[in-house]
Amino acid sequence: MNKFRNKSLYFIISILSLLVIFLALLVVYNNNSPKISALEKMPNYTEIKGKYYVEGFKYEKQPHLGNTDAKVKVIEYADFKCPACKKWKEANRERLKKEFVDSGKAEIFFINYAFIDRDSILAASAGEAIAHQNNEIFWGFYEKMYVYVGC
C-alpha cells in the first residue's frame, strides 16, 4: 500500500511540475509575442490611396447654409468626434444661425477637419458623401453626429 502511495505521490508531483513549467512557458511566450490592439485590427481609413491634387481653397463646394450673396462667409472646421467641437456647436451654433445666417447677413460653410481617430475620417467621408448628394440632408446628419459624441 505504501508503494502505491509513493508512486501516486510521485505521479501527482510530476504532473504538477509539468503544469507549472507549461504555465511558465505560456507566460514567457505571451510577454514576448507582439500585441495587436483592437485599433490595429480595424481598417485604416486614414490612408490616402492614389494621387490627389489640391487646387486652391474651395470652400464653396462644402456644405453650406444661408444666402449665397451674403457678404460674410463663416467657415467652421470641425471633427464629428471632437468634444470641444460639440460644445461649441451646442453653445454657439443656433445663435449664429438665427442672428446671422437666417437674417441673410452671413453664409456658413462646414469643412471636415478629422483629427481624432480613424472613425473621424469615416464620419467625415460619410458627411462628404451625403453633402454631395443633398446639402439639406447633410445638416440633419451634422446634428445627429454630435448627439453621439461623448464628452
Coordinates of N, CA, C and O in Angstrom, one line a residue:
M1 N 0.8 -1.2 0.0 CA 0.0 0.0 0.0 C 0.9 1.3 0.0 O 0.5 2.2 -0.7
N2 N 2.0 1.2 0.8 CA 2.9 2.3 0.8 C 3.5 2.6 -0.5 O 3.7 3.8 -0.9
K3 N 3.8 1.6 -1.2 CA 4.5 1.7 -2.6 C 3.5 2.4 -3.5 O 3.9 3.2 -4.3
F4 N 2.2 2.0 -3.4 CA 1.2 2.6 -4.3 C 1.0 4.1 -4.0 O 0.9 4.9 -4.9
R5 N 1.1 4.5 -2.7 CA 1.0 5.9 -2.3 C 2.2 6.7 -2.8 O 2.1 7.8 -3.3
N6 N 3.4 6.1 -2.7 CA 4.6 6.8 -3.1 C 4.6 7.0 -4.6 O 4.9 8.1 -5.1
K7 N 4.1 6.0 -5.4 CA 4.0 6.1 -6.8 C 3.0 7.2 -7.2 O 3.2 8.0 -8.1
S8 N 1.9 7.2 -6.5 CA 0.8 8.2 -6.7 C 1.3 9.6 -6.4 O 1.0 10.6 -7.2
L9 N 2.0 9.7 -5.3 CA 2.6 11.0 -4.9 C 3.6 11.5 -6.0 O 3.5 12.7 -6.4
Y10 N 4.5 10.6 -6.4 CA 5.4 11.0 -7.5 C 4.7 11.4 -8.8 O 5.1 12.3 -9.5
F11 N 3.7 10.7 -9.1 CA 2.9 10.9 -10.3 C 2.3 12.3 -10.2 O 2.3 13.1 -11.1
I12 N 1.6 12.6 -9.1 CA 1.0 13.9 -8.9 C 2.0 15.1 -8.9 O 1.8 16.1 -9.5
I13 N 3.2 14.9 -8.2 CA 4.2 15.9 -8.2 C 4.7 16.1 -9.6 O 5.0 17.2 -10.1
S14 N 4.9 15.0 -10.4 CA 5.4 15.1 -11.8 C 4.4 15.9 -12.7 O 4.8 16.8 -13.4
I15 N 3.1 15.6 -12.5 CA 2.1 16.3 -13.3 C 2.0 17.8 -12.9 O 2.0 18.7 -13.8
L16 N 2.1 18.1 -11.6 CA 2.1 19.5 -11.2 C 3.3 20.2 -11.6 O 3.2 21.4 -12.1
S17 N 4.5 19.5 -11.6 CA 5.7 20.2 -12.1 C 5.6 20.5 -13.6 O 6.0 21.6 -14.1
L18 N 5.1 19.5 -14.4 CA 4.9 19.8 -15.8 C 3.9 20.9 -16.1 O 4.1 21.8 -17.0
L19 N 2.8 21.0 -15.3 CA 1.9 22.0 -15.4 C 2.5 23.4 -15.1 O 2.2 24.4 -15.8
V20 N 3.3 23.5 -14.0 CA 4.0 24.7 -13.7 C 4.9 25.1 -14.8 O 5.0 26.3 -15.2
I21 N 5.7 24.2 -15.3 CA 6.6 24.5 -16.4 C 5.8 25.0 -17.7 O 6.2 26.0 -18.3
F22 N 4.7 24.3 -18.0 CA 3.9 24.7 -19.1 C 3.3 26.2 -18.9 O 3.4 27.0 -19.8
L23 N 2.8 26.5 -17.7 CA 2.3 27.8 -17.4 C 3.4 28.9 -17.5 O 3.2 30.0 -18.0
A24 N 4.6 28.5 -17.0 CA 5.7 29.5 -17.1 C 6.1 29.8 -18.5 O 6.3 30.9 -18.9
L25 N 6.1 28.7 -19.3 CA 6.4 28.9 -20.8 C 5.3 29.8 -21.5 O 5.6 30.6 -22.3
L26 N 4.1 29.5 -21.1 CA 3.0 30.3 -21.6 C 3.1 31.7 -21.3 O 2.9 32.6 -22.1
V27 N 3.4 32.0 -20.0 CA 3.6 33.4 -19.6 C 4.7 34.1 -20.4 O 4.6 35.2 -20.9
V28 N 5.8 33.4 -20.5 CA 7.0 34.0 -21.2 C 6.6 34.2 -22.7 O 7.0 35.3 -23.2
Y29 N 6.0 33.3 -23.3 CA 5.6 33.4 -24.7 C 4.6 34.6 -24.9 O 4.8 35.4 -25.8
N30 N 3.7 34.8 -24.0 CA 2.7 35.9 -24.1 C 3.4 37.2 -23.9 O 3.0 38.2 -24.6
N31 N 4.3 37.3 -23.0 CA 5.0 38.6 -22.8 C 5.9 39.0 -24.0 O 6.2 40.1 -24.2
N32 N 6.4 38.0 -24.7 CA 7.3 38.2 -25.8 C 6.6 38.4 -27.1 O 7.2 38.8 -28.1
S33 N 5.4 37.9 -27.2 CA 4.7 38.0 -28.5 C 4.2 39.4 -28.8 O 3.8 40.1 -27.8
P34 N 4.2 39.8 -30.0 CA 3.7 41.2 -30.3 C 2.2 41.3 -30.0 O 1.4 40.4 -30.3
K35 N 1.9 42.4 -29.4 CA 0.5 42.7 -29.1 C -0.2 43.4 -30.2 O 0.3 44.3 -30.8
I36 N -1.4 42.9 -30.6 CA -2.2 43.6 -31.6 C -3.4 44.2 -30.9 O -4.2 43.5 -30.4
S37 N -3.5 45.5 -31.0 CA -4.6 46.2 -30.3 C -5.9 46.1 -31.2 O -5.8 45.8 -32.4
A38 N -7.0 46.3 -30.6 CA -8.2 46.3 -31.3 C -8.2 47.4 -32.4 O -8.8 47.2 -33.5
L39 N -7.5 48.5 -32.2 CA -7.4 49.6 -33.2 C -6.7 49.1 -34.4 O -7.0 49.4 -35.6
E40 N -5.6 48.3 -34.2 CA -4.8 47.8 -35.3 C -5.6 46.8 -36.2 O -5.3 46.6 -37.4
K41 N -6.6 46.2 -35.6 CA -7.4 45.2 -36.4 C -8.4 45.9 -37.3 O -8.9 45.3 -38.2
M42 N -8.7 47.2 -37.0 CA -9.7 48.0 -37.8 C -9.1 48.4 -39.1 O -7.9 48.6 -39.2
P43 N -9.9 48.5 -40.1 CA -9.4 49.1 -41.4 C -8.9 50.5 -41.2 O -9.5 51.2 -40.4
N44 N -7.9 50.9 -41.9 CA -7.3 52.2 -41.7 C -7.9 53.1 -42.8 O -7.4 53.1 -43.9
Y45 N -8.9 53.9 -42.5 CA -9.5 54.8 -43.4 C -8.7 56.1 -43.6 O -9.0 56.9 -44.4
T46 N -7.6 56.3 -42.8 CA -6.8 57.5 -42.9 C -5.8 57.4 -44.1 O -5.2 58.4 -44.4
E47 N -5.6 56.3 -44.6 CA -4.6 56.1 -45.7 C -5.2 56.7 -47.0 O -6.3 56.2 -47.4
I48 N -4.5 57.6 -47.6 CA -5.0 58.1 -48.9 C -4.3 57.3 -50.0 O -3.1 57.2 -50.1
K49 N -5.1 56.6 -50.8 CA -4.7 55.8 -51.8 C -4.7 56.5 -53.2 O -5.7 57.2 -53.5
G50 N -3.7 56.4 -53.9 CA -3.7 57.1 -55.2 C -3.2 58.6 -55.1 O -2.9 59.0 -54.0
K51 N -3.2 59.2 -56.2 CA -2.8 60.6 -56.2 C -4.0 61.5 -56.0 O -5.1 61.2 -56.5
Y52 N -3.8 62.7 -55.4 CA -4.8 63.7 -55.3 C -4.2 65.0 -55.5 O -3.0 65.2 -55.2
Y53 N -5.0 66.0 -56.0 CA -4.4 67.3 -56.3 C -5.3 68.3 -55.6 O -6.5 68.2 -55.6
V54 N -4.7 69.3 -55.0 CA -5.4 70.4 -54.4 C -5.2 71.6 -55.2 O -4.0 72.0 -55.4
E55 N -6.3 72.2 -55.7 CA -6.2 73.4 -56.5 C -6.8 74.6 -55.8 O -8.0 74.9 -56.0
G56 N -6.1 75.1 -54.8 CA -6.7 76.3 -54.1 C -7.7 75.9 -53.0 O -8.0 74.7 -52.8
F57 N -8.2 76.9 -52.4 CA -9.1 76.7 -51.3 C -10.5 76.9 -51.8 O -10.9 78.0 -52.1
K58 N -11.3 75.8 -51.9 CA -12.6 75.9 -52.5 C -13.7 75.6 -51.5 O -14.3 74.5 -51.5
Y59 N -14.0 76.5 -50.6 CA -15.0 76.3 -49.6 C -16.4 76.3 -50.2 O -17.3 75.7 -49.6
E60 N -16.5 76.8 -51.4 CA -17.9 76.9 -52.0 C -18.5 75.6 -52.3 O -19.7 75.4 -52.4
K61 N -17.6 74.5 -52.4 CA -18.1 73.2 -52.7 C -18.5 72.4 -51.4 O -18.9 71.3 -51.5
Q62 N -18.3 73.0 -50.3 CA -18.6 72.4 -49.0 C -20.1 72.6 -48.6 O -20.7 73.5 -49.1
P63 N -20.6 71.8 -47.6 CA -21.9 72.0 -47.2 C -22.1 73.4 -46.6 O -21.2 74.0 -46.0
H64 N -23.2 74.0 -46.9 CA -23.4 75.4 -46.5 C -24.9 75.7 -46.2 O -25.8 75.0 -46.5
L65 N -25.0 76.8 -45.4 CA -26.3 77.3 -45.0 C -26.3 78.8 -45.2 O -25.3 79.5 -44.9
G66 N -27.4 79.3 -45.7 CA -27.6 80.8 -45.8 C -27.6 81.3 -47.2 O -27.5 80.5 -48.2
N67 N -27.7 82.6 -47.3 CA -27.7 83.3 -48.6 C -26.4 83.3 -49.3 O -25.4 83.7 -48.7
T68 N -26.3 82.8 -50.5 CA -25.1 82.7 -51.2 C -24.6 84.1 -51.6 O -23.4 84.3 -51.9
D69 N -25.4 85.1 -51.5 CA -25.0 86.5 -51.8 C -24.5 87.3 -50.5 O -24.2 88.4 -50.6
A70 N -24.6 86.6 -49.4 CA -24.2 87.2 -48.1 C -22.7 87.7 -48.2 O -21.9 87.0 -48.8
K71 N -22.4 88.8 -47.7 CA -21.0 89.4 -47.8 C -20.1 88.7 -46.8 O -18.9 88.6 -47.0
V72 N -20.6 88.1 -45.7 CA -19.8 87.4 -44.7 C -19.9 85.9 -44.9 O -21.0 85.4 -45.0
K73 N -18.7 85.3 -45.0 CA -18.6 83.8 -45.2 C -18.0 83.3 -43.9 O -16.9 83.7 -43.6
V74 N -18.7 82.4 -43.2 CA -18.2 81.8 -42.0 C -17.8 80.4 -42.3 O -18.7 79.7 -42.9
I75 N -16.6 80.0 -42.0 CA -16.2 78.6 -42.2 C -15.9 77.9 -40.9 O -15.1 78.3 -40.1
E76 N -16.7 76.8 -40.7 CA -16.5 76.0 -39.5 C -15.7 74.8 -39.8 O -16.0 74.0 -40.7
Y77 N -14.5 74.6 -39.1 CA -13.7 73.4 -39.3 C -14.0 72.6 -38.0 O -13.9 73.1 -36.9
A78 N -14.4 71.3 -38.2 CA -14.7 70.5 -37.1 C -14.5 69.0 -37.3 O -14.5 68.6 -38.5
D79 N -14.4 68.3 -36.3 CA -14.3 66.8 -36.3 C -15.6 66.3 -35.5 O -15.8 66.8 -34.4
F80 N -16.3 65.4 -36.2 CA -17.5 64.9 -35.5 C -17.3 64.2 -34.2 O -18.2 64.0 -33.4
K81 N -16.1 63.8 -34.0 CA -15.8 63.1 -32.7 C -15.2 64.0 -31.6 O -14.9 63.6 -30.5
C82 N -15.0 65.3 -32.0 CA -14.4 66.2 -31.1 C -15.3 66.8 -30.0 O -16.3 67.4 -30.4
P83 N -15.1 66.5 -28.7 CA -15.9 67.0 -27.7 C -16.0 68.6 -27.7 O -17.0 69.2 -27.4
A84 N -14.8 69.2 -27.9 CA -14.8 70.7 -28.0 C -15.6 71.2 -29.1 O -16.3 72.2 -29.0
C85 N -15.6 70.5 -30.3 CA -16.5 71.0 -31.4 C -17.9 70.8 -31.0 O -18.7 71.7 -31.4
K86 N -18.3 69.8 -30.3 CA -19.6 69.5 -29.9 C -20.1 70.7 -28.9 O -21.2 71.2 -29.1
K87 N -19.2 71.0 -28.0 CA -19.5 72.1 -27.0 C -19.7 73.4 -27.7 O -20.6 74.2 -27.4
W88 N -18.9 73.7 -28.7 CA -19.0 74.9 -29.5 C -20.3 75.0 -30.2 O -21.1 76.0 -30.2
K89 N -20.7 73.8 -30.8 CA -21.9 73.7 -31.5 C -23.1 74.0 -30.6 O -24.0 74.7 -30.9
E90 N -23.1 73.3 -29.5 CA -24.2 73.4 -28.5 C -24.3 74.9 -28.0 O -25.4 75.4 -27.7
A91 N -23.2 75.5 -27.8 CA -23.2 76.9 -27.1 C -23.4 78.0 -28.1 O -24.0 79.0 -27.8
N92 N -23.0 77.8 -29.4 CA -23.0 79.0 -30.3 C -23.7 78.8 -31.6 O -24.1 79.8 -32.3
R93 N -23.9 77.6 -32.1 CA -24.4 77.3 -33.4 C -25.8 77.9 -33.7 O -26.0 78.6 -34.7
E94 N -26.7 77.6 -32.8 CA -28.1 78.1 -33.0 C -28.2 79.6 -33.0 O -28.8 80.2 -33.9
R95 N -27.4 80.3 -32.2 CA -27.4 81.8 -32.1 C -26.8 82.3 -33.4 O -27.3 83.3 -34.0
L96 N -25.7 81.7 -33.9 CA -25.1 82.2 -35.1 C -26.0 82.0 -36.3 O -26.2 82.9 -37.1
K97 N -26.7 80.9 -36.3 CA -27.7 80.6 -37.4 C -28.8 81.6 -37.3 O -29.2 82.2 -38.4
K98 N -29.4 81.9 -36.2 CA -30.5 82.8 -36.0 C -30.2 84.2 -36.4 O -30.8 84.9 -37.1
E99 N -29.1 84.7 -35.8 CA -28.7 86.1 -35.9 C -28.1 86.5 -37.2 O -28.2 87.6 -37.7
F100 N -27.3 85.6 -37.8 CA -26.6 86.0 -39.0 C -27.0 85.2 -40.3 O -27.1 85.8 -41.3
V101 N -27.1 83.9 -40.1 CA -27.5 83.1 -41.3 C -28.9 83.3 -41.8 O -29.2 83.6 -42.9
D102 N -29.8 83.1 -40.8 CA -31.3 83.3 -41.2 C -31.6 84.7 -41.6 O -32.5 84.9 -42.4
S103 N -30.9 85.7 -41.1 CA -31.1 87.1 -41.5 C -30.5 87.5 -42.8 O -30.7 88.6 -43.3
G104 N -29.7 86.6 -43.4 CA -29.1 86.9 -44.6 C -27.8 87.6 -44.6 O -27.2 87.9 -45.6
K105 N -27.3 87.9 -43.3 CA -26.0 88.6 -43.2 C -24.8 87.7 -43.4 O -23.7 88.2 -43.8
A106 N -24.9 86.4 -43.2 CA -23.8 85.5 -43.4 C -24.2 84.2 -44.0 O -25.3 83.8 -43.8
E107 N -23.2 83.6 -44.6 CA -23.4 82.2 -45.1 C -22.3 81.4 -44.3 O -21.2 81.8 -44.2
I108 N -22.8 80.2 -43.9 CA -21.8 79.4 -43.1 C -21.5 78.1 -43.9 O -22.4 77.5 -44.6
F109 N -20.3 77.7 -43.9 CA -19.8 76.5 -44.6 C -19.2 75.6 -43.5 O -18.7 76.0 -42.5
F110 N -19.3 74.3 -43.8 CA -18.7 73.3 -42.9 C -17.6 72.5 -43.6 O -17.8 72.0 -44.7
I111 N -16.4 72.5 -43.0 CA -15.3 71.7 -43.6 C -14.9 70.7 -42.5 O -14.6 71.1 -41.4
N112 N -14.8 69.5 -42.9 CA -14.4 68.4 -42.0 C -12.9 68.6 -41.7 O -12.1 68.7 -42.7
Y113 N -12.6 68.5 -40.5 CA -11.2 68.5 -40.1 C -11.0 67.4 -39.1 O -10.9 67.5 -37.9
A114 N -11.0 66.2 -39.7 CA -11.0 64.9 -38.9 C -9.6 64.7 -38.4 O -8.6 64.4 -39.1
F115 N -9.4 64.7 -37.1 CA -8.1 64.5 -36.5 C -8.1 63.6 -35.3 O -7.0 63.3 -34.8
I116 N -9.3 63.2 -34.8 CA -9.3 62.5 -33.5 C -8.9 61.0 -33.7 O -8.0 60.5 -33.0
D117 N -9.5 60.3 -34.7 CA -9.2 58.9 -34.8 C -9.7 58.4 -36.2 O -10.2 59.2 -37.0
R118 N -9.5 57.1 -36.4 CA -9.9 56.6 -37.7 C -11.4 56.8 -38.0 O -11.7 57.1 -39.1
D119 N -12.2 56.6 -37.0 CA -13.6 56.8 -37.3 C -14.0 58.3 -37.5 O -15.1 58.6 -38.0
S120 N -13.1 59.2 -37.2 CA -13.3 60.6 -37.6 C -13.3 60.7 -39.1 O -14.1 61.4 -39.7
I121 N -12.3 60.0 -39.7 CA -12.2 60.0 -41.1 C -13.4 59.4 -41.8 O -14.0 59.8 -42.7
L122 N -13.9 58.3 -41.2 CA -15.1 57.6 -41.7 C -16.3 58.5 -41.6 O -17.1 58.6 -42.5
A123 N -16.5 59.2 -40.4 CA -17.6 60.1 -40.3 C -17.5 61.3 -41.3 O -18.5 61.7 -41.9
A124 N -16.3 61.8 -41.4 CA -16.1 62.9 -42.4 C -16.4 62.4 -43.8 O -17.1 63.2 -44.6
S125 N -16.0 61.3 -44.2 CA -16.3 60.7 -45.5 C -17.8 60.5 -45.7 O -18.3 60.9 -46.8
A126 N -18.4 60.0 -44.7 CA -19.9 59.8 -44.8 C -20.6 61.2 -45.0 O -21.5 61.4 -45.9
G127 N -20.1 62.2 -44.2 CA -20.7 63.5 -44.3 C -20.5 64.1 -45.7 O -21.4 64.7 -46.3
E128 N -19.3 64.0 -46.2 CA -19.0 64.5 -47.6 C -19.9 63.8 -48.6 O -20.4 64.5 -49.5
A129 N -20.0 62.5 -48.5 CA -20.9 61.8 -49.5 C -22.3 62.3 -49.4 O -22.9 62.5 -50.5
I130 N -22.8 62.5 -48.2 CA -24.2 63.0 -48.1 C -24.3 64.4 -48.6 O -25.3 64.7 -49.3
A131 N -23.3 65.2 -48.3 CA -23.4 66.6 -48.8 C -23.4 66.7 -50.3 O -24.0 67.6 -50.9
H132 N -22.6 65.8 -50.9 CA -22.5 65.9 -52.4 C -23.9 65.4 -53.0 O -24.1 65.8 -54.2
Q133 N -24.6 64.7 -52.3 CA -25.9 64.2 -52.8 C -27.0 65.2 -52.5 O -27.9 65.5 -53.3
N134 N -27.0 65.8 -51.2 CA -28.1 66.7 -50.8 C -27.6 67.6 -49.7 O -27.4 67.1 -48.6
N135 N -27.4 68.9 -49.9 CA -26.9 69.8 -48.9 C -27.8 69.8 -47.7 O -27.3 69.9 -46.5
E136 N -29.1 69.8 -47.9 CA -30.0 70.0 -46.7 C -30.0 68.7 -45.8 O -30.0 68.8 -44.6
I137 N -29.9 67.6 -46.4 CA -29.8 66.3 -45.6 C -28.5 66.3 -44.8 O -28.5 65.7 -43.7
F138 N -27.4 66.8 -45.4 CA -26.2 66.9 -44.7 C -26.4 67.5 -43.3 O -25.8 67.0 -42.3
W139 N -27.2 68.6 -43.2 CA -27.3 69.3 -41.9 C -28.1 68.5 -40.9 O -27.8 68.6 -39.7
G140 N -28.9 67.6 -41.3 CA -29.6 66.6 -40.4 C -28.5 65.6 -39.9 O -28.5 65.3 -38.7
F141 N -27.7 65.2 -40.8 CA -26.6 64.3 -40.5 C -25.6 65.0 -39.4 O -25.3 64.4 -38.4
Y142 N -25.3 66.2 -39.7 CA -24.5 67.0 -38.8 C -25.0 67.0 -37.4 O -24.3 66.8 -36.4
E143 N -26.3 67.3 -37.3 CA -27.0 67.4 -36.0 C -26.9 66.0 -35.3 O -26.6 65.9 -34.1
K144 N -27.2 65.0 -36.0 CA -27.2 63.6 -35.4 C -25.8 63.2 -35.0 O -25.7 62.5 -34.0
M145 N -24.8 63.5 -35.7 CA -23.4 63.1 -35.4 C -23.0 63.7 -34.0 O -22.4 63.0 -33.2
Y146 N -23.3 64.9 -33.8 CA -22.9 65.5 -32.5 C -23.7 65.0 -31.3 O -23.3 65.1 -30.2
V147 N -24.9 64.4 -31.6 CA -25.7 63.8 -30.5 C -24.9 62.6 -29.8 O -24.9 62.4 -28.7
Y148 N -24.1 61.9 -30.7 CA -23.5 60.7 -30.2 C -22.0 60.9 -29.8 O -21.3 60.0 -29.4
V149 N -21.5 62.1 -29.8 CA -20.1 62.4 -29.4 C -20.1 62.4 -27.9 O -20.9 63.1 -27.3
G150 N -19.2 61.6 -27.3 CA -19.1 61.6 -25.8 C -18.2 62.7 -25.3 O -17.2 63.1 -25.9
C151 N -18.6 63.3 -24.2 CA -17.7 64.3 -23.6 C -17.1 63.8 -22.3 O -17.6 63.0 -21.7

